Short mmCIF file of C-alpha atoms in Angstrom, two decimals:
data_model
loop_
_atom_site.label_atom_id
_atom_site.label_comp_id
_atom_site.label_asym_id
_atom_site.label_seq_id
_atom_site.Cartn_x
_atom_site.Cartn_y
_atom_site.Cartn_z
CA MET A 251 133.11 85.56 98.32
CA LYS A 252 132.78 83.82 95.07
CA PHE A 253 136.71 83.18 94.95
CA LEU A 254 137.08 81.67 98.27
CA PRO A 255 137.00 77.86 96.63
CA LEU A 256 140.14 79.12 94.64
CA VAL A 257 141.84 80.69 98.19
CA TRP A 258 140.92 77.64 99.86
CA ALA A 259 142.93 75.47 97.11
CA ASN A 260 146.06 77.63 97.34
CA LEU A 261 145.77 76.70 100.74
CA ALA A 262 145.40 73.32 100.47
CA ARG A 263 148.35 73.00 98.06
CA LYS A 264 150.88 72.52 101.32
CA LYS A 265 148.73 71.34 104.05
CA VAL A 266 151.78 70.64 106.93
CA ARG A 267 153.01 74.68 105.60
CA THR A 268 149.71 75.84 106.12
CA THR A 269 148.69 74.13 109.14
CA LEU A 270 152.23 74.79 111.00
CA THR A 271 151.45 78.52 109.91
CA ILE A 272 148.22 78.57 111.36
CA GLY A 273 149.57 77.12 114.25
CA SER A 274 151.82 79.51 115.26
CA PHE A 275 148.62 82.18 115.25
CA LEU A 276 147.20 80.12 117.28
CA ILE A 277 150.22 79.68 119.94
CA ALA A 278 150.54 83.13 119.82
CA MET A 279 146.84 84.32 120.61
CA THR A 280 146.45 81.84 123.32
CA LEU A 281 149.70 83.22 124.70
CA TYR A 282 148.49 87.17 124.11
CA GLY A 283 144.77 85.73 125.41
CA VAL A 284 146.84 84.16 128.72
CA LEU A 285 148.63 87.27 129.28
CA ALA A 286 145.55 89.88 128.77
CA ALA A 287 143.73 87.93 131.53
CA VAL A 288 146.86 87.82 133.67
CA HIS A 289 146.80 91.80 132.91
CA ALA A 290 143.31 92.29 133.72
CA ALA A 291 143.39 89.92 136.87
CA PHE A 292 146.24 92.25 138.53
CA TYR A 293 144.40 95.22 137.24
CA GLN A 294 141.25 94.80 138.21
CA GLY A 295 141.38 96.71 141.54
CA ILE A 296 142.50 99.92 139.31
CA ASP A 297 140.16 99.81 136.88
CA VAL A 298 137.00 99.77 139.85
CA ALA A 299 138.84 102.62 142.29
CA GLY A 300 136.58 105.21 143.49
CA ALA A 301 137.56 108.73 141.55
CA ASP A 302 136.20 110.23 145.08
CA ARG A 303 138.36 108.24 147.53
CA LEU A 304 141.54 109.00 148.70
CA VAL A 305 144.19 106.57 150.22
CA ILE A 306 146.24 108.27 152.96
CA ILE A 307 149.35 105.89 153.98
CA ASN A 308 152.79 106.73 155.75
CA ARG A 309 155.15 109.20 154.20
CA THR A 310 158.02 106.79 154.73
CA SER A 311 156.53 103.70 153.12
CA LEU A 312 153.17 101.48 153.05
CA THR A 313 154.34 99.35 156.00
CA GLN A 314 154.62 101.79 158.14
CA PRO A 315 151.34 102.68 160.30
CA LEU A 316 149.44 105.53 161.05
CA PRO A 317 147.85 106.80 164.35
CA VAL A 318 144.22 105.38 164.55
CA SER A 319 143.80 109.09 166.57
CA TYR A 320 143.99 110.68 163.04
CA ARG A 321 140.25 109.72 161.80
CA GLU A 322 138.83 112.33 163.88
CA ARG A 323 141.71 115.14 162.70
CA LEU A 324 140.90 113.83 158.98
CA LEU A 325 137.00 114.69 159.13
CA GLN A 326 138.34 118.34 160.12
CA VAL A 327 139.82 118.47 156.85
CA ASP A 328 137.59 120.66 154.21
CA GLY A 329 136.06 118.40 151.80
CA VAL A 330 135.99 115.17 153.66
CA THR A 331 132.98 113.74 153.95
CA ASP A 332 133.70 110.69 155.82
CA ALA A 333 137.11 107.97 156.71
CA THR A 334 137.27 104.80 157.15
CA HIS A 335 140.82 102.72 158.41
CA ALA A 336 141.82 99.25 157.55
CA SER A 337 145.24 97.20 158.31
CA TRP A 338 146.91 94.58 156.35
CA PHE A 339 147.00 91.14 158.14
CA GLY A 340 148.92 88.68 155.43
CA GLY A 341 147.64 85.37 156.65
CA VAL A 342 147.45 82.21 154.90
CA TYR A 343 144.78 79.33 154.57
CA GLN A 344 145.90 75.98 155.83
CA ASP A 345 148.94 76.07 153.23
CA GLU A 346 151.22 78.86 151.76
CA LYS A 347 149.68 79.05 148.37
CA ASN A 348 145.75 79.63 149.40
CA PHE A 349 146.43 83.07 149.67
CA PHE A 350 143.99 85.82 149.47
CA PRO A 351 143.87 89.47 150.88
CA GLN A 352 142.88 89.74 154.33
CA PHE A 353 141.90 93.21 155.97
CA ALA A 354 141.43 94.23 159.91
CA ILE A 355 138.46 96.98 159.16
CA ASP A 356 136.64 99.82 161.38
CA THR A 357 132.91 97.73 161.15
CA ASP A 358 131.77 101.26 162.43
CA THR A 359 132.43 103.24 159.42
CA TYR A 360 133.94 100.56 156.53
CA LEU A 361 130.87 100.49 154.51
CA ASN A 362 130.30 103.68 154.80
CA VAL A 363 133.61 104.46 152.56
CA PHE A 364 132.44 101.26 150.63
CA PRO A 365 129.10 101.37 149.79
CA GLU A 366 129.40 99.12 146.49
CA PHE A 367 130.39 95.93 148.39
CA GLN A 368 126.80 94.74 149.33
CA ILE A 369 126.13 92.34 152.50
CA PRO A 370 122.67 90.72 153.41
CA ALA A 371 121.76 93.28 156.20
CA GLU A 372 121.17 90.75 159.29
CA GLN A 373 124.50 89.11 157.70
CA TRP A 374 126.48 92.46 158.71
CA ARG A 375 124.97 92.36 162.39
CA GLU A 376 125.62 89.18 163.11
CA PHE A 377 129.12 90.18 161.83
CA VAL A 378 129.27 93.02 164.02
CA ALA A 379 127.82 91.44 167.04
CA ASP A 380 130.74 89.04 166.80
CA ARG A 381 134.37 89.82 168.06
CA GLN A 382 135.85 86.94 165.87
CA GLY A 383 133.39 87.27 163.07
CA CYS A 384 134.85 87.66 159.46
CA VAL A 385 133.31 88.62 156.14
CA VAL A 386 134.75 86.77 153.08
CA GLY A 387 134.40 87.88 149.49
CA ALA A 388 131.76 85.27 147.06
CA ALA A 389 134.96 84.69 144.75
CA THR A 390 136.99 83.20 148.15
CA ALA A 391 133.85 81.39 149.77
CA ALA A 392 133.28 79.91 146.27
CA ARG A 393 137.24 79.01 146.11
CA TYR A 394 137.47 77.07 149.19
CA GLY A 395 133.80 76.17 149.74
CA PHE A 396 133.38 78.79 152.83
CA LYS A 397 129.70 79.01 154.10
CA LEU A 398 128.06 80.78 156.83
CA GLY A 399 129.01 79.66 160.70
CA ASP A 400 132.58 77.86 159.34
CA ARG A 401 135.54 78.05 161.84
CA LEU A 402 138.25 79.39 159.63
CA PRO A 403 141.91 79.50 160.75
CA ILE A 404 144.45 81.83 159.27
CA LYS A 405 147.95 81.59 159.52
CA GLY A 406 149.44 85.30 160.60
CA THR A 407 152.57 86.19 158.73
CA ILE A 408 153.24 89.85 160.26
CA PHE A 409 151.15 88.80 163.20
CA PRO A 410 152.41 85.31 164.18
CA GLY A 411 149.98 82.39 165.60
CA VAL A 412 146.88 80.96 164.21
CA TRP A 413 143.96 83.17 164.54
CA GLU A 414 140.51 81.42 164.27
CA PHE A 415 137.89 83.70 162.70
CA ASN A 416 133.76 82.88 162.32
CA VAL A 417 132.28 83.36 158.77
CA ARG A 418 129.38 85.47 159.66
CA ALA A 419 128.72 87.30 156.28
CA ILE A 420 129.42 87.17 152.59
CA TYR A 421 130.25 89.74 150.50
CA SER A 422 129.47 90.80 146.86
CA ASP A 423 130.43 93.15 144.38
CA PRO A 424 127.97 93.63 141.38
CA ARG A 425 130.59 95.90 139.29
CA GLN A 426 132.36 94.98 136.22
CA GLY A 427 135.58 93.73 137.39
CA GLY A 428 134.76 94.25 141.14
CA ASP A 429 137.01 92.63 143.79
CA GLU A 430 135.32 89.68 145.69
CA THR A 431 138.47 87.72 146.68
CA GLN A 432 139.13 89.90 150.24
CA LEU A 433 138.40 88.82 153.75
CA TRP A 434 137.71 91.36 156.69
CA PHE A 435 137.62 91.40 160.51
CA HIS A 436 137.33 93.63 163.44
CA LYS A 437 140.30 95.80 164.29
CA LYS A 438 139.53 95.36 167.71
CA TYR A 439 139.93 91.55 168.00
CA LEU A 440 143.39 92.32 166.30
CA GLU A 441 144.83 94.76 169.11
CA GLU A 442 143.68 92.51 171.73
CA ASN A 443 144.88 89.52 170.29
CA GLY A 444 147.73 91.03 168.58
CA PRO A 445 151.28 92.30 169.56
CA ALA A 446 151.32 95.44 171.90
CA TRP A 447 153.24 97.78 169.27
CA PHE A 448 150.55 97.63 167.18
CA ARG A 449 147.75 98.83 169.77
CA GLY A 450 146.31 102.50 168.71
CA LEU A 451 147.89 102.08 165.05
CA VAL A 452 146.38 101.31 161.86
CA GLY A 453 147.95 100.22 158.24
CA TRP A 454 146.14 103.50 155.84
CA TYR A 455 142.81 105.80 156.16
CA THR A 456 140.66 106.04 153.07
CA VAL A 457 138.52 108.92 153.03
CA VAL A 458 135.67 110.37 150.53
CA VAL A 459 135.49 113.69 148.90
CA GLU A 460 132.74 115.83 148.70
CA SER A 461 133.41 115.99 144.95
CA PRO A 462 135.67 114.07 142.68
CA ASP A 463 137.42 117.65 141.45
CA ARG A 464 138.42 118.46 144.67
CA ALA A 465 140.34 115.61 145.28
CA ALA A 466 143.68 116.81 144.54
CA GLU A 467 143.03 120.06 146.61
CA VAL A 468 141.87 117.63 149.67
CA ALA A 469 145.14 115.62 149.21
CA ARG A 470 147.37 118.60 149.58
CA ALA A 471 145.35 119.76 152.60
CA ILE A 472 145.31 116.27 154.47
CA ASP A 473 149.73 116.18 154.11
CA ALA A 474 149.99 119.98 154.91
CA ARG A 475 147.68 119.09 158.30
CA PHE A 476 150.18 116.19 159.34
CA ALA A 477 153.25 117.89 158.14
CA ASN A 478 156.62 117.68 160.52
CA SER A 479 154.39 115.51 162.62
CA PRO A 480 156.17 111.83 163.50
CA HIS A 481 153.71 110.44 161.36
CA GLU A 482 153.64 112.27 157.95
CA THR A 483 151.32 111.05 155.18
CA LYS A 484 151.22 110.95 151.88
CA THR A 485 147.56 111.34 150.13
CA GLU A 486 146.45 109.75 146.51
CA PRO A 487 144.00 108.51 144.93
CA GLU A 488 142.59 105.23 145.38
CA ARG A 489 143.60 104.40 141.40
CA ALA A 490 147.27 105.07 142.33
CA PHE A 491 146.94 103.18 145.54
CA ALA A 492 145.75 100.29 144.04
CA ALA A 493 148.48 100.35 141.16
CA ALA A 494 151.07 100.86 143.89
CA PHE A 495 150.16 97.05 145.41
CA VAL A 496 150.69 95.69 141.50
CA LYS A 497 153.94 97.88 141.19
CA GLN A 498 155.31 95.57 144.45
CA MET A 499 155.05 92.49 142.16
CA GLY A 500 156.99 94.51 139.22
CA ASN A 501 156.49 96.09 135.74
CA ILE A 502 153.78 93.87 134.81
CA GLU A 503 152.73 95.32 131.68
CA LEU A 504 156.00 95.89 130.24
CA ILE A 505 156.89 92.35 130.83
CA ILE A 506 153.82 91.94 129.22
CA LEU A 507 154.23 94.09 126.56
CA SER A 508 157.74 92.79 126.08
CA ILE A 509 156.72 88.95 125.57
CA GLY A 510 154.15 90.11 123.30
CA GLY A 511 155.88 92.45 120.89
CA VAL A 512 158.24 89.63 120.42
CA VAL A 513 155.58 87.03 120.00
CA PHE A 514 154.07 89.26 117.19
CA PHE A 515 157.03 90.08 115.45
CA THR A 516 158.12 86.40 115.31
CA LEU A 517 154.74 85.64 113.84
CA LEU A 518 155.38 88.42 111.57
CA LEU A 519 158.23 86.94 109.89
CA VAL A 520 157.06 83.17 109.95
CA THR A 521 153.80 84.41 107.98
CA GLY A 522 156.04 86.29 105.75
CA ASN A 523 158.06 83.93 105.12
CA THR A 524 155.38 81.40 104.61
CA MET A 525 152.98 83.75 102.01
CA ALA A 526 156.15 84.51 99.61
CA THR A 527 157.22 81.02 99.50
CA ALA A 528 153.57 80.24 98.19
CA VAL A 529 153.92 82.97 95.71
CA ARG A 530 157.48 81.96 94.62
CA GLU A 531 156.16 78.30 93.94
CA ARG A 532 152.80 79.51 92.05
CA VAL A 533 154.37 82.49 89.45
CA GLY A 534 153.04 80.41 86.88
CA GLU A 535 149.30 79.90 87.85
CA LEU A 536 149.76 83.77 88.97
CA ALA A 537 150.55 84.91 85.15
CA VAL A 538 148.05 82.69 83.65
CA LEU A 539 145.26 84.37 85.62
CA LYS A 540 146.70 87.82 84.46
CA THR A 541 146.86 86.47 80.76
CA VAL A 542 142.62 85.17 80.91
CA GLY A 543 142.25 88.51 82.16
CA TYR A 544 142.21 88.68 86.07
CA SER A 545 143.45 92.08 86.59
CA ASP A 546 146.85 92.89 88.90
CA ARG A 547 144.48 93.65 91.94
CA PHE A 548 142.90 90.81 91.98
CA VAL A 549 146.16 88.74 92.43
CA LEU A 550 146.66 91.25 94.82
CA GLY A 551 143.67 90.50 96.98
CA LEU A 552 144.01 86.59 96.35
CA VAL A 553 147.30 86.66 98.37
CA LEU A 554 146.21 89.27 100.94
CA ALA A 555 142.83 87.02 101.27
CA GLU A 556 145.04 83.69 101.59
CA SER A 557 147.03 85.36 104.48
CA LEU A 558 143.87 87.03 106.00
CA LEU A 559 142.45 83.66 106.25
CA ILE A 560 145.50 82.06 107.68
CA ALA A 561 145.51 84.55 110.39
CA LEU A 562 142.07 84.71 111.10
CA GLN A 563 141.49 80.54 111.50
CA GLY A 564 144.92 80.72 113.95
CA GLY A 565 143.93 83.99 115.62
CA LEU A 566 140.39 83.17 116.32
CA ALA A 567 140.85 79.79 117.78
CA GLY A 568 143.61 80.61 120.19
CA LEU A 569 141.60 83.43 121.45
CA LEU A 570 139.23 80.68 122.18
CA ILE A 571 141.57 78.07 123.57
CA ALA A 572 142.74 81.41 125.67
CA SER A 573 139.28 82.27 127.06
CA ARG A 574 139.22 78.57 128.11
CA ILE A 575 142.32 78.47 130.10
CA ALA A 576 142.25 81.95 131.89
CA PRO A 577 139.75 80.72 134.41
CA TRP A 578 141.99 77.69 135.39
CA LEU A 579 145.10 80.44 136.24
CA GLY A 580 142.66 81.12 139.33
CA LYS A 581 143.81 78.03 140.82
CA ALA A 582 147.62 78.72 140.62
CA LEU A 583 147.21 82.24 141.77
CA PRO A 584 144.34 82.12 144.20
CA GLY A 585 142.95 85.68 145.66
CA LEU A 586 142.77 87.06 141.43
CA THR A 587 139.72 86.18 139.11
CA PHE A 588 140.93 85.81 135.51
CA ASP A 589 139.28 86.47 132.52
CA VAL A 590 139.97 87.42 128.95
CA PRO A 591 138.11 90.59 129.15
CA PHE A 592 136.00 91.23 126.09
CA ARG A 593 137.48 94.35 124.54
CA HIS A 594 140.90 92.11 124.19
CA LEU A 595 138.85 89.51 122.34
CA VAL A 596 138.23 92.23 119.91
CA LEU A 597 141.70 93.91 119.89
CA GLY A 598 143.17 90.56 119.46
CA VAL A 599 141.10 89.32 116.41
CA GLY A 600 141.99 93.00 115.11
CA LEU A 601 145.59 92.00 116.00
CA ALA A 602 145.30 88.87 113.64
CA VAL A 603 143.99 90.96 111.04
CA LEU A 604 146.60 93.60 111.06
CA VAL A 605 149.60 90.74 111.00
CA GLY A 606 147.96 89.01 108.67
CA LEU A 607 147.73 91.48 106.21
CA ALA A 608 150.85 93.10 107.15
CA ALA A 609 152.83 89.70 106.63
CA GLY A 610 151.16 89.22 103.19
CA LEU A 611 151.44 92.73 101.77
CA LEU A 612 155.10 92.19 100.31
CA PRO A 613 154.27 88.94 98.52
CA ALA A 614 150.84 90.25 97.77
CA LEU A 615 152.65 93.31 95.97
CA ALA A 616 155.57 91.07 94.46
CA ALA A 617 152.77 89.25 92.58
CA MET A 618 150.98 92.11 91.69
CA ARG A 619 153.86 93.31 89.99
CA LEU A 620 154.18 90.13 88.30
CA ARG A 621 155.19 90.65 84.38
CA VAL A 622 153.83 87.92 82.68
CA VAL A 623 156.02 87.32 80.12
CA GLU A 624 159.08 86.89 82.88
CA ALA A 625 157.01 84.49 84.65
CA LEU A 626 156.00 82.42 82.17
CA ARG A 627 159.81 81.97 81.28
CA ARG A 628 160.38 80.59 84.91
CA VAL A 629 158.09 77.95 84.50
#
């Protein structure tokens, strides 16, 4: 710590160069934090998926429905303790950019399968009693200012027309990364007012298994029960089902890793070049330090400390900016909650330290191996 003023003095020697290098780290770590927030937003449903739940979809495609009569047959499968169904609605609120998930649900069984969603009992009763009622997630209600009793028009895309709903309940999900963006309404309302072709059909089923250890066995049993039927099934864990939704928008994880890899490799080159130039400019001074008794290890540590300090300054500032920017992304992509997870903040600091040390290693080794006689000849 007592040599910190010496490190600062060396960094302040070329203020413009040091500032630009710190700025490179700042931009890189800001981008890293934003990408981490995007990744967490798209994968938040996967992280909180229930280990004891299986999702059953049509074997052909998620877009193909299943008969509503399948629920009773699912309950007959050994290991299944409960079952419910939901259907994707796909409407928009006022404008196409105002999108959030909307599901037509079975009000009799939905909360039995998804007990993590918390709704005041009185609100739920009012929702069940109102065929045009809907339940809105707390995040979506806060985003658009929805209140209990509001009349909510949703423009259908799969099911054409303007559908009117009454906000009767607001649910919350206290789990870390829980989804509070959805809207639920009565499946019976959809059947009564929707196209005739969708009557008696549902989008998918979710079942609860008595033990997560039996999930694979139960999944095979369900698919075997409906094999060679007009509506064959594909059963998978809820986590895999949530991941399939994300993959429909492309391989987001690969895109993020590719961008991040290119940025950090470029940052490594930029910082390494900065430190190499700084060492070359101070050959004489380093030789003097060795002459007056400072060891090779001290010189090595001095150069590494300079590189590390640059990395930490830019890295911490970039992560701070990213954590402030992330919540604003929700305005551009409604229906998702953006935040930089704490584990990614810690990882970001670690990456900044790693890049700082890696960039300064070769120049530091060159400074350590510097011979005093040869160095003084260059002065």
